[in-house]
Amino acid sequence: MEQERIWTAALVVIGDEILSGRTQDKNIAQLASWLNVQGIRLAEVRVVPDRTAAIVEAVNTLRTRNDYLFTTGGIGPTHDDITVDAIAEALGVEVEHHPEAMAVLEGYYATRGGLTETRARMARVPAGAGLIPNRVSGAPGIHIGNIFIMAGVPHITAGMLDALTGTLEGGRPVVSGTIGCWVAESEVADLLRDAEKGHEGVSIGSYPFFRDGRTGANFVVRSADEALVTQCLADLTRELQAGGREVIAGGI
Amino acid sequence: MEQERIWTAALVVIGDEILSGRTQDKNIAQLASWLNVQGIRLAEVRVVPDRTAAIVEAVNTLRTRNDYLFTTGGIGPTHDDITVDAIAEALGVEVEHHPEAMAVLEGYYATRGGLTETRARMARVPAGAGLIPNRVSGAPGIHIGNIFIMAGVPHITAGMLDALTGTLEGGRPVVSGTIGCWVAESEVADLLRDAEKGHEGVSIGSYPFFRDGRTGANFVVRSADEALVTQCLADLTRELQAGGREVIAGGI
């Protein structure tokens, strides 16, 4: 089979609140699931503090070795919101007020006390950037080059991803299928390794669990080739059953 | 005041299941909270795939610029568990079976079908490593130099952290206090910035929320100096109230 182009993305989560343990991050899983549907793989994630140098380093490393780079967090109006300035610095461009973002904020704040200078901070973008619509609250997200700058609050991020759906070029989505089995993974490690080797293009992950007083594991088969996933799941199920293992459930 | 030594840690989360969106990571928040109590700050996190080169790069970058490095995931018995080999490669050491880990696994599997060659894979460690007790299941965690290699399953990780409690040198724990306020953060951005500047050694984070149909924000004050946090919270509360703002709740 011809080597398929794989599209990758990275995520930089910007936020002291994640690193302090105060807030449980939800954007990694949310972005990963959304990217899968776009046919793009989340290749790496970094969580960095609200510090310019840390953001610049992460953004410059990851934007050059991935097709897309997403960031979450730090685009509000307060002193700890430094994402836009840091990314402008990473790109070596100025920061400017985006006229369309100003118009959006003027509309949003018309009935909310007016657009103050502080609120207008949320219209600041790296020079040359476009906007990502925000269907949930006022301030828009930002895209510049292959970088997508999004909110940190998960349901606002979700709205921004929704606005981006279908606009990014990707490959075939990765399909994954799962087989559960009442077995200690250590008893079938060779079988799993052979199954992965025997179906070129799939990766198989093994995730043990313990429930109802019994040991089991989920085997997750992933590939961009859905037929291959189906075939691998069927072969794996047959081999597990031939070895006397109790398969719980299978399917894509 | 004398400059205080700040102890930092980094975390490498190893796992395709996190990057695929299949599993919501819980170890970042769990480790962050635990580190706070030890007086160590979580300075950065990377999530990398089950690929040796990615693990080696992250481990070697982060172990040298932090006091401690933790990893989660990839220490089971199956083909996708490559953490030990990758870290040995990062350190330039061999992999060997740890005799004490072999004994632990022999005991654990005595009533569970015996210690097979596959299961003995979980006794493999980078040469020179020690063990981290696992109070939940069989296979122990591993420490070598300033690196702590832990399980990916959160409740097993929790047990390993519990075993490490009080064994790592740290500084004063960071204390954080929160004030909630019924205000749009954009209305008090200057006040927050001034409060941070006026209390050297604190950082103030602003986290907006929307509930009961109203806009509010939590202001989180952090410092290793508890008296300073208390003072800053009191000052901030007074200033918010002086500006006619409704403070919801405050406290450390």
Short mmCIF file of C-alpha atoms in Angstrom, two decimals:
data_model
loop_
_atom_site.label_atom_id
_atom_site.label_comp_id
_atom_site.label_asym_id
_atom_site.label_seq_id
_atom_site.Cartn_x
_atom_site.Cartn_y
_atom_site.Cartn_z
CA MET A 1 0.00 0.00 0.00
CA GLU A 2 1.16 3.50 -0.77
CA GLN A 3 2.55 5.35 2.23
CA GLU A 4 -0.23 7.58 3.50
CA ARG A 5 0.32 11.20 4.45
CA ILE A 6 -0.23 11.52 8.20
CA TRP A 7 -1.37 14.91 9.47
CA THR A 8 -0.31 15.84 12.97
CA ALA A 9 -1.15 18.50 15.51
CA ALA A 10 0.32 19.50 18.84
CA LEU A 11 -1.31 21.23 21.78
CA VAL A 12 0.18 23.70 24.23
CA VAL A 13 -1.97 24.00 27.35
CA ILE A 14 -1.15 27.35 28.96
CA GLY A 15 -2.10 27.58 32.58
CA ASP A 16 -0.80 27.77 36.11
CA GLU A 17 -4.20 26.45 37.20
CA ILE A 18 -3.50 23.11 35.51
CA LEU A 19 0.06 22.85 36.87
CA SER A 20 -1.09 23.73 40.39
CA GLY A 21 -3.64 20.91 40.35
CA ARG A 22 -6.48 23.39 40.93
CA THR A 23 -8.12 22.58 37.61
CA GLN A 24 -8.42 19.20 35.93
CA ASP A 25 -7.58 19.68 32.24
CA LYS A 26 -10.33 18.63 29.86
CA ASN A 27 -8.99 20.17 26.67
CA ILE A 28 -6.45 17.44 25.86
CA ALA A 29 -9.11 14.76 25.54
CA GLN A 30 -11.56 17.17 23.89
CA LEU A 31 -9.08 18.30 21.23
CA ALA A 32 -7.80 14.74 20.66
CA SER A 33 -11.30 13.44 19.94
CA TRP A 34 -12.11 16.37 17.67
CA LEU A 35 -8.84 15.98 15.74
CA ASN A 36 -9.52 12.28 15.16
CA VAL A 37 -12.69 13.20 13.29
CA GLN A 38 -10.73 15.70 11.17
CA GLY A 39 -8.22 13.00 10.23
CA ILE A 40 -5.44 14.66 12.23
CA ARG A 41 -3.43 12.99 14.98
CA LEU A 42 -2.61 14.69 18.24
CA ALA A 43 1.12 13.94 18.31
CA GLU A 44 2.25 15.72 21.47
CA VAL A 45 1.04 17.97 24.26
CA ARG A 46 2.87 20.34 26.55
CA VAL A 47 1.46 22.01 29.62
CA VAL A 48 3.38 25.20 30.41
CA PRO A 49 3.02 27.91 33.06
CA ASP A 50 1.84 31.49 32.46
CA ARG A 51 5.39 32.56 31.57
CA THR A 52 6.40 34.06 28.25
CA ALA A 53 9.67 32.16 27.80
CA ALA A 54 7.98 28.80 28.43
CA ILE A 55 5.21 29.54 25.94
CA VAL A 56 7.64 30.78 23.29
CA GLU A 57 9.82 27.68 23.58
CA ALA A 58 6.89 25.27 23.37
CA VAL A 59 5.20 27.11 20.49
CA ASN A 60 8.33 27.43 18.39
CA THR A 61 9.35 23.80 18.87
CA LEU A 62 5.95 22.32 18.18
CA ARG A 63 4.68 24.55 15.36
CA THR A 64 7.59 23.64 13.12
CA ARG A 65 7.33 19.89 13.48
CA ASN A 66 3.56 19.53 13.25
CA ASP A 67 1.02 20.49 10.62
CA TYR A 68 -1.04 22.36 13.19
CA LEU A 69 -0.49 23.81 16.62
CA PHE A 70 -3.30 24.53 19.05
CA THR A 71 -3.07 26.45 22.29
CA THR A 72 -5.63 26.70 25.08
CA GLY A 73 -5.79 29.26 27.84
CA GLY A 74 -4.54 32.74 28.62
CA ILE A 75 -6.58 34.83 26.19
CA GLY A 76 -8.75 36.72 28.69
CA PRO A 77 -8.47 40.36 29.75
CA THR A 78 -6.42 40.06 32.94
CA HIS A 79 -2.72 40.42 33.73
CA ASP A 80 -2.17 36.63 33.72
CA ASP A 81 -3.41 36.38 30.11
CA ILE A 82 -0.16 36.56 28.14
CA THR A 83 -0.75 34.06 25.34
CA VAL A 84 -1.18 36.57 22.51
CA ASP A 85 1.96 38.51 23.44
CA ALA A 86 3.98 35.33 23.85
CA ILE A 87 2.91 33.92 20.49
CA ALA A 88 3.60 37.25 18.76
CA GLU A 89 7.06 37.12 20.30
CA ALA A 90 7.51 33.52 19.14
CA LEU A 91 6.60 34.57 15.60
CA GLY A 92 8.54 37.83 15.70
CA VAL A 93 5.51 39.97 14.87
CA GLU A 94 3.79 42.93 16.55
CA VAL A 95 0.55 42.79 18.47
CA GLU A 96 -2.35 44.79 17.07
CA HIS A 97 -6.05 45.28 17.72
CA HIS A 98 -8.03 43.29 15.15
CA PRO A 99 -10.82 45.50 13.76
CA GLU A 100 -13.30 42.64 13.38
CA ALA A 101 -12.58 41.46 16.94
CA MET A 102 -13.16 45.04 18.15
CA ALA A 103 -16.53 45.03 16.38
CA VAL A 104 -17.44 41.66 17.90
CA LEU A 105 -16.54 42.87 21.39
CA GLU A 106 -18.39 46.18 20.90
CA GLY A 107 -21.51 44.22 20.04
CA TYR A 108 -21.06 41.76 22.89
CA TYR A 109 -20.46 44.43 25.53
CA ALA A 110 -23.07 46.89 24.23
CA THR A 111 -25.54 45.57 26.81
CA ARG A 112 -22.85 44.61 29.34
CA GLY A 113 -21.39 47.93 30.40
CA GLY A 114 -19.57 48.85 27.21
CA LEU A 115 -16.21 48.05 25.68
CA THR A 116 -13.55 49.32 28.09
CA GLU A 117 -9.83 49.48 27.36
CA THR A 118 -9.33 46.35 29.46
CA ARG A 119 -11.97 44.43 27.54
CA ALA A 120 -10.45 45.62 24.27
CA ARG A 121 -7.35 43.66 25.28
CA MET A 122 -9.28 40.62 24.06
CA ALA A 123 -9.19 42.05 20.52
CA ARG A 124 -5.39 42.02 20.51
CA VAL A 125 -3.86 39.53 18.04
CA PRO A 126 -0.44 38.82 16.54
CA ALA A 127 -0.22 40.99 13.41
CA GLY A 128 -1.66 39.21 10.39
CA ALA A 129 -3.95 36.91 12.35
CA GLY A 130 -7.54 35.90 11.58
CA LEU A 131 -10.29 35.09 14.04
CA ILE A 132 -12.00 31.91 15.22
CA PRO A 133 -15.67 32.55 16.00
CA ASN A 134 -16.69 32.22 19.63
CA ARG A 135 -20.32 31.11 19.80
CA VAL A 136 -20.41 30.97 23.58
CA SER A 137 -18.98 34.21 24.92
CA GLY A 138 -17.56 37.45 23.49
CA ALA A 139 -13.86 37.16 22.79
CA PRO A 140 -12.95 35.27 19.60
CA GLY A 141 -10.14 32.76 19.15
CA ILE A 142 -7.26 33.54 16.83
CA HIS A 143 -5.51 31.75 14.00
CA ILE A 144 -2.23 32.73 12.48
CA GLY A 145 -0.29 30.50 10.09
CA ASN A 146 -0.73 26.97 11.40
CA ILE A 147 -1.45 28.15 14.96
CA PHE A 148 -4.92 28.11 16.52
CA ILE A 149 -5.24 30.08 19.75
CA MET A 150 -8.23 29.03 21.80
CA ALA A 151 -9.88 29.70 25.14
CA GLY A 152 -9.07 27.65 28.22
CA VAL A 153 -12.62 27.20 29.50
CA PRO A 154 -13.61 23.85 27.97
CA HIS A 155 -17.12 24.70 26.78
CA ILE A 156 -15.84 27.87 25.09
CA THR A 157 -13.04 25.83 23.49
CA ALA A 158 -15.69 23.37 22.31
CA GLY A 159 -17.56 26.16 20.51
CA MET A 160 -14.36 27.28 18.80
CA LEU A 161 -13.56 23.74 17.66
CA ASP A 162 -17.09 23.46 16.38
CA ALA A 163 -16.51 26.59 14.30
CA LEU A 164 -13.33 25.03 12.87
CA THR A 165 -14.91 21.69 11.98
CA GLY A 166 -14.25 20.76 8.39
CA THR A 167 -11.89 23.69 7.72
CA LEU A 168 -8.56 21.92 8.34
CA GLU A 169 -7.02 19.57 5.84
CA GLY A 170 -6.42 16.10 7.24
CA GLY A 171 -6.06 12.50 6.15
CA ARG A 172 -8.31 9.56 6.75
CA PRO A 173 -9.59 9.56 10.34
CA VAL A 174 -8.06 6.97 12.60
CA VAL A 175 -10.59 4.28 13.37
CA SER A 176 -10.33 2.42 16.63
CA GLY A 177 -12.00 -0.74 17.79
CA THR A 178 -11.96 -2.37 21.20
CA ILE A 179 -12.16 -5.94 22.46
CA GLY A 180 -12.66 -6.51 26.17
CA CYS A 181 -11.44 -9.82 27.58
CA TRP A 182 -11.41 -11.46 31.00
CA VAL A 183 -7.71 -12.11 31.01
CA ALA A 184 -4.60 -10.73 32.67
CA GLU A 185 -2.81 -8.88 29.87
CA SER A 186 0.43 -10.60 30.84
CA GLU A 187 -1.09 -13.93 29.74
CA VAL A 188 -1.67 -12.76 26.18
CA ALA A 189 1.25 -10.38 25.64
CA ASP A 190 2.79 -12.58 22.91
CA LEU A 191 -0.54 -12.98 21.16
CA LEU A 192 -1.01 -9.18 21.12
CA ARG A 193 2.47 -8.53 19.83
CA ASP A 194 1.99 -11.08 17.04
CA ALA A 195 -1.41 -9.61 16.15
CA GLU A 196 0.14 -6.16 15.77
CA LYS A 197 2.99 -7.53 13.67
CA GLY A 198 0.60 -9.61 11.57
CA HIS A 199 -1.57 -6.63 10.59
CA GLU A 200 0.77 -4.02 9.23
CA GLY A 201 -0.57 -0.54 9.79
CA VAL A 202 -2.42 -1.18 13.04
CA SER A 203 -1.31 -0.33 16.52
CA ILE A 204 -2.69 -2.32 19.44
CA GLY A 205 -2.87 -0.87 22.94
CA SER A 206 -3.53 -2.97 26.03
CA TYR A 207 -5.34 -1.38 28.98
CA PRO A 208 -5.90 -3.58 32.04
CA PHE A 209 -8.86 -3.16 34.40
CA PHE A 210 -10.15 -4.76 37.57
CA ARG A 211 -13.88 -4.98 38.15
CA ASP A 212 -16.46 -7.32 39.70
CA GLY A 213 -13.51 -8.89 41.49
CA ARG A 214 -11.94 -10.03 38.20
CA THR A 215 -8.96 -9.03 36.12
CA GLY A 216 -9.53 -8.02 32.51
CA ALA A 217 -8.10 -5.87 29.77
CA ASN A 218 -9.27 -3.82 26.83
CA PHE A 219 -7.33 -4.24 23.62
CA VAL A 220 -7.65 -1.20 21.38
CA VAL A 221 -6.83 -1.57 17.70
CA ARG A 222 -6.15 1.65 15.76
CA SER A 223 -5.57 2.36 12.09
CA ALA A 224 -6.69 4.75 9.38
CA ASP A 225 -7.77 1.63 7.43
CA GLU A 226 -11.16 0.61 8.79
CA ALA A 227 -11.16 -2.75 7.00
CA LEU A 228 -7.83 -3.55 8.61
CA VAL A 229 -9.18 -2.71 12.06
CA THR A 230 -12.19 -4.95 11.48
CA GLN A 231 -9.97 -7.79 10.26
CA CYS A 232 -7.55 -7.43 13.16
CA LEU A 233 -10.38 -7.38 15.71
CA ALA A 234 -11.88 -10.52 14.20
CA ASP A 235 -8.53 -12.34 14.16
CA LEU A 236 -7.74 -11.24 17.70
CA THR A 237 -11.14 -12.37 18.97
CA ARG A 238 -10.72 -15.76 17.30
CA GLU A 239 -7.24 -16.24 18.72
CA LEU A 240 -8.30 -15.22 22.23
CA GLN A 241 -11.25 -17.60 22.09
CA ALA A 242 -9.10 -20.40 20.65
CA GLY A 243 -6.92 -19.97 23.74
CA GLY A 244 -9.97 -20.42 25.95
CA ARG A 245 -10.28 -16.72 26.83
CA GLU A 246 -13.65 -15.13 27.51
CA VAL A 247 -14.12 -12.16 25.18
CA ILE A 248 -16.52 -9.58 26.63
CA ALA A 249 -17.38 -7.38 23.71
CA GLY A 250 -15.87 -6.26 20.46
CA GLY A 251 -16.55 -3.66 17.84
CA ILE A 252 -15.57 -0.40 16.26
CA MET B 1 13.56 38.58 52.27
CA GLU B 2 16.17 36.02 51.29
CA GLN B 3 15.56 34.39 47.94
CA GLU B 4 13.93 31.06 48.61
CA ARG B 5 15.04 27.87 46.87
CA ILE B 6 12.21 26.67 44.63
CA TRP B 7 12.04 22.96 43.95
CA THR B 8 10.54 21.92 40.64
CA ALA B 9 9.34 18.75 39.02
CA ALA B 10 8.26 17.83 35.52
CA LEU B 11 5.93 15.08 34.35
CA VAL B 12 6.06 13.02 31.18
CA VAL B 13 2.74 11.30 30.51
CA ILE B 14 3.44 8.35 28.22
CA GLY B 15 0.44 7.09 26.38
CA ASP B 16 -1.24 6.80 23.02
CA GLU B 17 -4.51 6.40 24.94
CA ILE B 18 -4.28 9.99 26.19
CA LEU B 19 -3.30 11.42 22.79
CA SER B 20 -6.10 9.52 21.06
CA GLY B 21 -8.69 10.99 23.41
CA ARG B 22 -9.72 7.52 24.56
CA THR B 23 -8.63 8.18 28.14
CA GLN B 24 -8.99 11.40 30.12
CA ASP B 25 -5.71 11.99 31.94
CA LYS B 26 -6.02 12.25 35.71
CA ASN B 27 -2.37 12.00 36.66
CA ILE B 28 -1.45 15.62 35.91
CA ALA B 29 -3.86 17.00 38.52
CA GLN B 30 -3.12 14.14 40.92
CA LEU B 31 0.66 14.64 40.78
CA ALA B 32 0.34 18.43 40.92
CA SER B 33 -1.70 18.30 44.12
CA TRP B 34 0.65 15.77 45.70
CA LEU B 35 3.74 17.80 44.76
CA ASN B 36 2.24 20.94 46.34
CA VAL B 37 2.13 19.16 49.68
CA GLN B 38 5.77 18.11 49.27
CA GLY B 39 6.77 21.73 48.63
CA ILE B 40 7.64 21.02 45.00
CA ARG B 41 6.17 22.84 42.01
CA LEU B 42 5.02 21.06 38.89
CA ALA B 43 6.82 23.23 36.35
CA GLU B 44 5.96 21.52 33.07
CA VAL B 45 4.21 18.50 31.60
CA ARG B 46 4.60 16.71 28.29
CA VAL B 47 2.29 14.07 26.89
CA VAL B 48 4.14 11.86 24.42
CA PRO B 49 3.17 8.81 22.37
CA ASP B 50 4.38 5.23 22.96
CA ARG B 51 7.48 5.89 20.85
CA THR B 52 11.03 5.57 22.14
CA ALA B 53 12.44 8.69 20.48
CA ALA B 54 9.66 10.89 21.85
CA ILE B 55 10.14 9.54 25.38
CA VAL B 56 13.93 9.92 25.23
CA GLU B 57 13.69 13.52 24.06
CA ALA B 58 11.19 14.53 26.73
CA VAL B 59 12.99 12.71 29.55
CA ASN B 60 16.42 14.10 28.71
CA THR B 61 15.18 17.66 28.33
CA LEU B 62 13.11 17.72 31.49
CA ARG B 63 15.29 15.72 33.89
CA THR B 64 18.19 18.13 33.51
CA ARG B 65 16.24 21.31 34.13
CA ASN B 66 14.09 20.16 37.04
CA ASP B 67 14.87 18.73 40.46
CA TYR B 68 12.64 15.76 39.82
CA LEU B 69 11.12 14.06 36.82
CA PHE B 70 8.08 11.81 37.01
CA THR B 71 6.70 9.60 34.28
CA THR B 72 3.35 7.82 34.15
CA GLY B 73 2.36 4.94 31.91
CA GLY B 74 3.92 2.21 29.85
CA ILE B 75 5.34 -0.05 32.57
CA GLY B 76 3.09 -3.08 32.06
CA PRO B 77 3.99 -6.43 30.46
CA THR B 78 2.78 -5.91 26.90
CA HIS B 79 4.51 -4.85 23.67
CA ASP B 80 3.28 -1.24 24.00
CA ASP B 81 5.02 -0.85 27.38
CA ILE B 82 8.35 0.68 26.38
CA THR B 83 8.98 3.19 29.16
CA VAL B 84 11.77 1.28 30.93
CA ASP B 85 13.71 0.65 27.74
CA ALA B 86 13.28 4.25 26.60
CA ILE B 87 14.48 5.69 29.91
CA ALA B 88 17.45 3.31 29.99
CA GLU B 89 18.30 4.56 26.51
CA ALA B 90 17.91 8.18 27.64
CA LEU B 91 20.34 7.52 30.51
CA GLY B 92 22.71 5.37 28.46
CA VAL B 93 22.43 2.37 30.77
CA GLU B 94 21.46 -1.28 30.30
CA VAL B 95 18.15 -2.83 31.32
CA GLU B 96 18.29 -5.57 33.96
CA HIS B 97 15.90 -7.62 36.04
CA HIS B 98 15.78 -6.17 39.56
CA PRO B 99 16.07 -9.04 42.10
CA GLU B 100 13.74 -7.44 44.62
CA ALA B 101 11.16 -6.74 41.92
CA MET B 102 11.42 -10.39 40.83
CA ALA B 103 10.72 -11.44 44.42
CA VAL B 104 7.75 -9.08 44.65
CA LEU B 105 6.29 -10.43 41.41
CA GLU B 106 6.92 -14.06 42.44
CA GLY B 107 4.94 -13.43 45.61
CA TYR B 108 2.17 -11.58 43.79
CA TYR B 109 1.74 -14.20 41.06
CA ALA B 110 2.15 -17.24 43.34
CA THR B 111 -1.64 -17.54 43.57
CA ARG B 112 -2.28 -16.04 40.14
CA GLY B 113 -0.82 -18.62 37.77
CA GLY B 114 2.87 -18.09 38.47
CA LEU B 115 5.56 -15.72 37.29
CA THR B 116 5.92 -16.19 33.55
CA GLU B 117 8.64 -14.69 31.38
CA THR B 118 6.16 -12.08 30.16
CA ARG B 119 5.22 -11.09 33.69
CA ALA B 120 8.89 -10.92 34.64
CA ARG B 121 9.16 -8.09 32.11
CA MET B 122 7.66 -5.93 34.86
CA ALA B 123 10.80 -6.52 36.97
CA ARG B 124 13.00 -4.94 34.28
CA VAL B 125 14.61 -1.65 35.34
CA PRO B 126 17.34 0.66 34.07
CA ALA B 127 20.59 -0.62 35.65
CA GLY B 128 21.17 0.94 39.06
CA ALA B 129 17.50 1.71 39.76
CA GLY B 130 15.58 1.27 43.01
CA LEU B 131 11.91 0.44 43.42
CA ILE B 132 8.80 2.36 44.41
CA PRO B 133 6.40 0.15 46.37
CA ASN B 134 3.11 -0.65 44.67
CA ARG B 135 0.45 -1.18 47.33
CA VAL B 136 -2.32 -1.77 44.86
CA SER B 137 -1.14 -4.35 42.32
CA GLY B 138 2.00 -6.38 41.70
CA ALA B 139 4.53 -4.49 39.61
CA PRO B 140 6.52 -1.84 41.49
CA GLY B 141 7.42 1.64 40.27
CA ILE B 142 11.05 2.54 39.67
CA HIS B 143 13.33 5.38 40.69
CA ILE B 144 16.71 6.11 39.22
CA GLY B 145 18.59 9.32 39.89
CA ASN B 146 15.98 12.06 39.96
CA ILE B 147 13.52 10.08 37.83
CA PHE B 148 10.39 8.41 39.23
CA ILE B 149 8.74 5.93 36.88
CA MET B 150 5.12 5.27 37.79
CA ALA B 151 2.09 3.37 36.57
CA GLY B 152 -0.46 4.97 34.26
CA VAL B 153 -3.60 3.69 35.99
CA PRO B 154 -4.47 6.57 38.36
CA HIS B 155 -5.29 4.58 41.50
CA ILE B 156 -2.05 2.59 41.16
CA THR B 157 -0.15 5.85 40.63
CA ALA B 158 -1.84 7.18 43.78
CA GLY B 159 -0.51 4.27 45.80
CA MET B 160 3.01 4.88 44.50
CA LEU B 161 2.83 8.58 45.37
CA ASP B 162 1.59 7.62 48.81
CA ALA B 163 4.68 5.45 49.23
CA LEU B 164 6.89 8.39 48.22
CA THR B 165 5.23 10.90 50.56
CA GLY B 166 7.78 12.67 52.71
CA THR B 167 10.80 11.13 50.96
CA LEU B 168 11.56 13.95 48.50
CA GLU B 169 13.25 17.14 49.56
CA GLY B 170 11.19 20.24 48.84
CA GLY B 171 10.70 23.80 49.98
CA ARG B 172 7.77 25.42 51.67
CA PRO B 173 4.50 24.23 50.15
CA VAL B 174 2.71 26.75 47.99
CA VAL B 175 -0.39 28.01 49.76
CA SER B 176 -3.31 29.18 47.69
CA GLY B 177 -6.39 31.10 48.66
CA THR B 178 -9.44 31.94 46.60
CA ILE B 179 -11.91 34.81 46.53
CA GLY B 180 -15.04 34.45 44.46
CA CYS B 181 -16.71 37.61 43.24
CA TRP B 182 -19.79 38.46 41.19
CA VAL B 183 -17.93 40.55 38.67
CA ALA B 184 -16.75 40.28 35.08
CA GLU B 185 -12.98 39.87 35.39
CA SER B 186 -12.52 42.55 32.74
CA GLU B 187 -13.97 45.12 35.18
CA VAL B 188 -11.31 44.50 37.80
CA ALA B 189 -8.26 43.66 35.69
CA ASP B 190 -6.34 46.76 36.85
CA LEU B 191 -7.19 46.08 40.48
CA LEU B 192 -5.88 42.50 40.17
CA ARG B 193 -2.68 43.57 38.45
CA ASP B 194 -2.03 46.17 41.14
CA ALA B 195 -2.74 43.64 43.89
CA GLU B 196 -0.18 41.25 42.42
CA LYS B 197 2.40 44.02 42.08
CA GLY B 198 1.65 45.30 45.57
CA HIS B 199 2.31 41.94 47.24
CA GLU B 200 5.69 40.80 46.00
CA GLY B 201 5.95 37.03 45.95
CA VAL B 202 2.31 36.26 45.17
CA SER B 203 0.83 35.30 41.85
CA ILE B 204 -2.84 35.98 41.21
CA GLY B 205 -4.83 33.98 38.69
CA SER B 206 -8.26 35.01 37.45
CA TYR B 207 -10.74 32.30 36.42
CA PRO B 208 -14.12 33.46 35.15
CA PHE B 209 -17.32 31.46 35.54
CA PHE B 210 -20.96 31.77 34.58
CA ARG B 211 -23.62 30.34 36.87
CA ASP B 212 -27.14 31.09 38.06
CA GLY B 213 -27.34 33.36 35.04
CA ARG B 214 -24.59 35.63 36.39
CA THR B 215 -20.98 36.33 35.51
CA GLY B 216 -18.36 35.89 38.20
CA ALA B 217 -14.72 35.05 38.66
CA ASN B 218 -12.48 33.28 41.13
CA PHE B 219 -9.26 35.04 42.02
CA VAL B 220 -6.62 32.61 43.20
CA VAL B 221 -3.69 33.97 45.20
CA ARG B 222 -0.61 31.73 45.45
CA SER B 223 2.62 32.01 47.42
CA ALA B 224 4.88 29.91 49.62
CA ASP B 225 4.36 32.60 52.27
CA GLU B 226 1.02 31.89 53.92
CA ALA B 227 0.91 35.23 55.77
CA LEU B 228 1.37 37.00 52.45
CA VAL B 229 -1.51 35.06 50.90
CA THR B 230 -3.74 35.95 53.84
CA GLN B 231 -2.76 39.63 53.61
CA CYS B 232 -3.27 39.73 49.85
CA LEU B 233 -6.69 38.06 50.12
CA ALA B 234 -7.75 40.55 52.79
CA ASP B 235 -6.55 43.53 50.76
CA LEU B 236 -8.14 42.22 47.60
CA THR B 237 -11.46 41.62 49.36
CA ARG B 238 -11.43 45.15 50.82
CA GLU B 239 -10.63 46.71 47.46
CA LEU B 240 -13.31 44.72 45.64
CA GLN B 241 -15.89 45.69 48.27
CA ALA B 242 -14.77 49.31 48.22
CA GLY B 243 -15.52 49.24 44.49
CA GLY B 244 -19.04 47.98 45.26
CA ARG B 245 -18.33 44.39 44.21
CA GLU B 246 -20.10 41.47 45.82
CA VAL B 247 -17.51 39.07 47.21
CA ILE B 248 -18.86 35.52 47.45
CA ALA B 249 -16.38 33.71 49.64
CA GLY B 250 -12.75 33.93 50.56
CA GLY B 251 -10.24 31.81 52.36
CA ILE B 252 -7.21 29.60 52.18
#
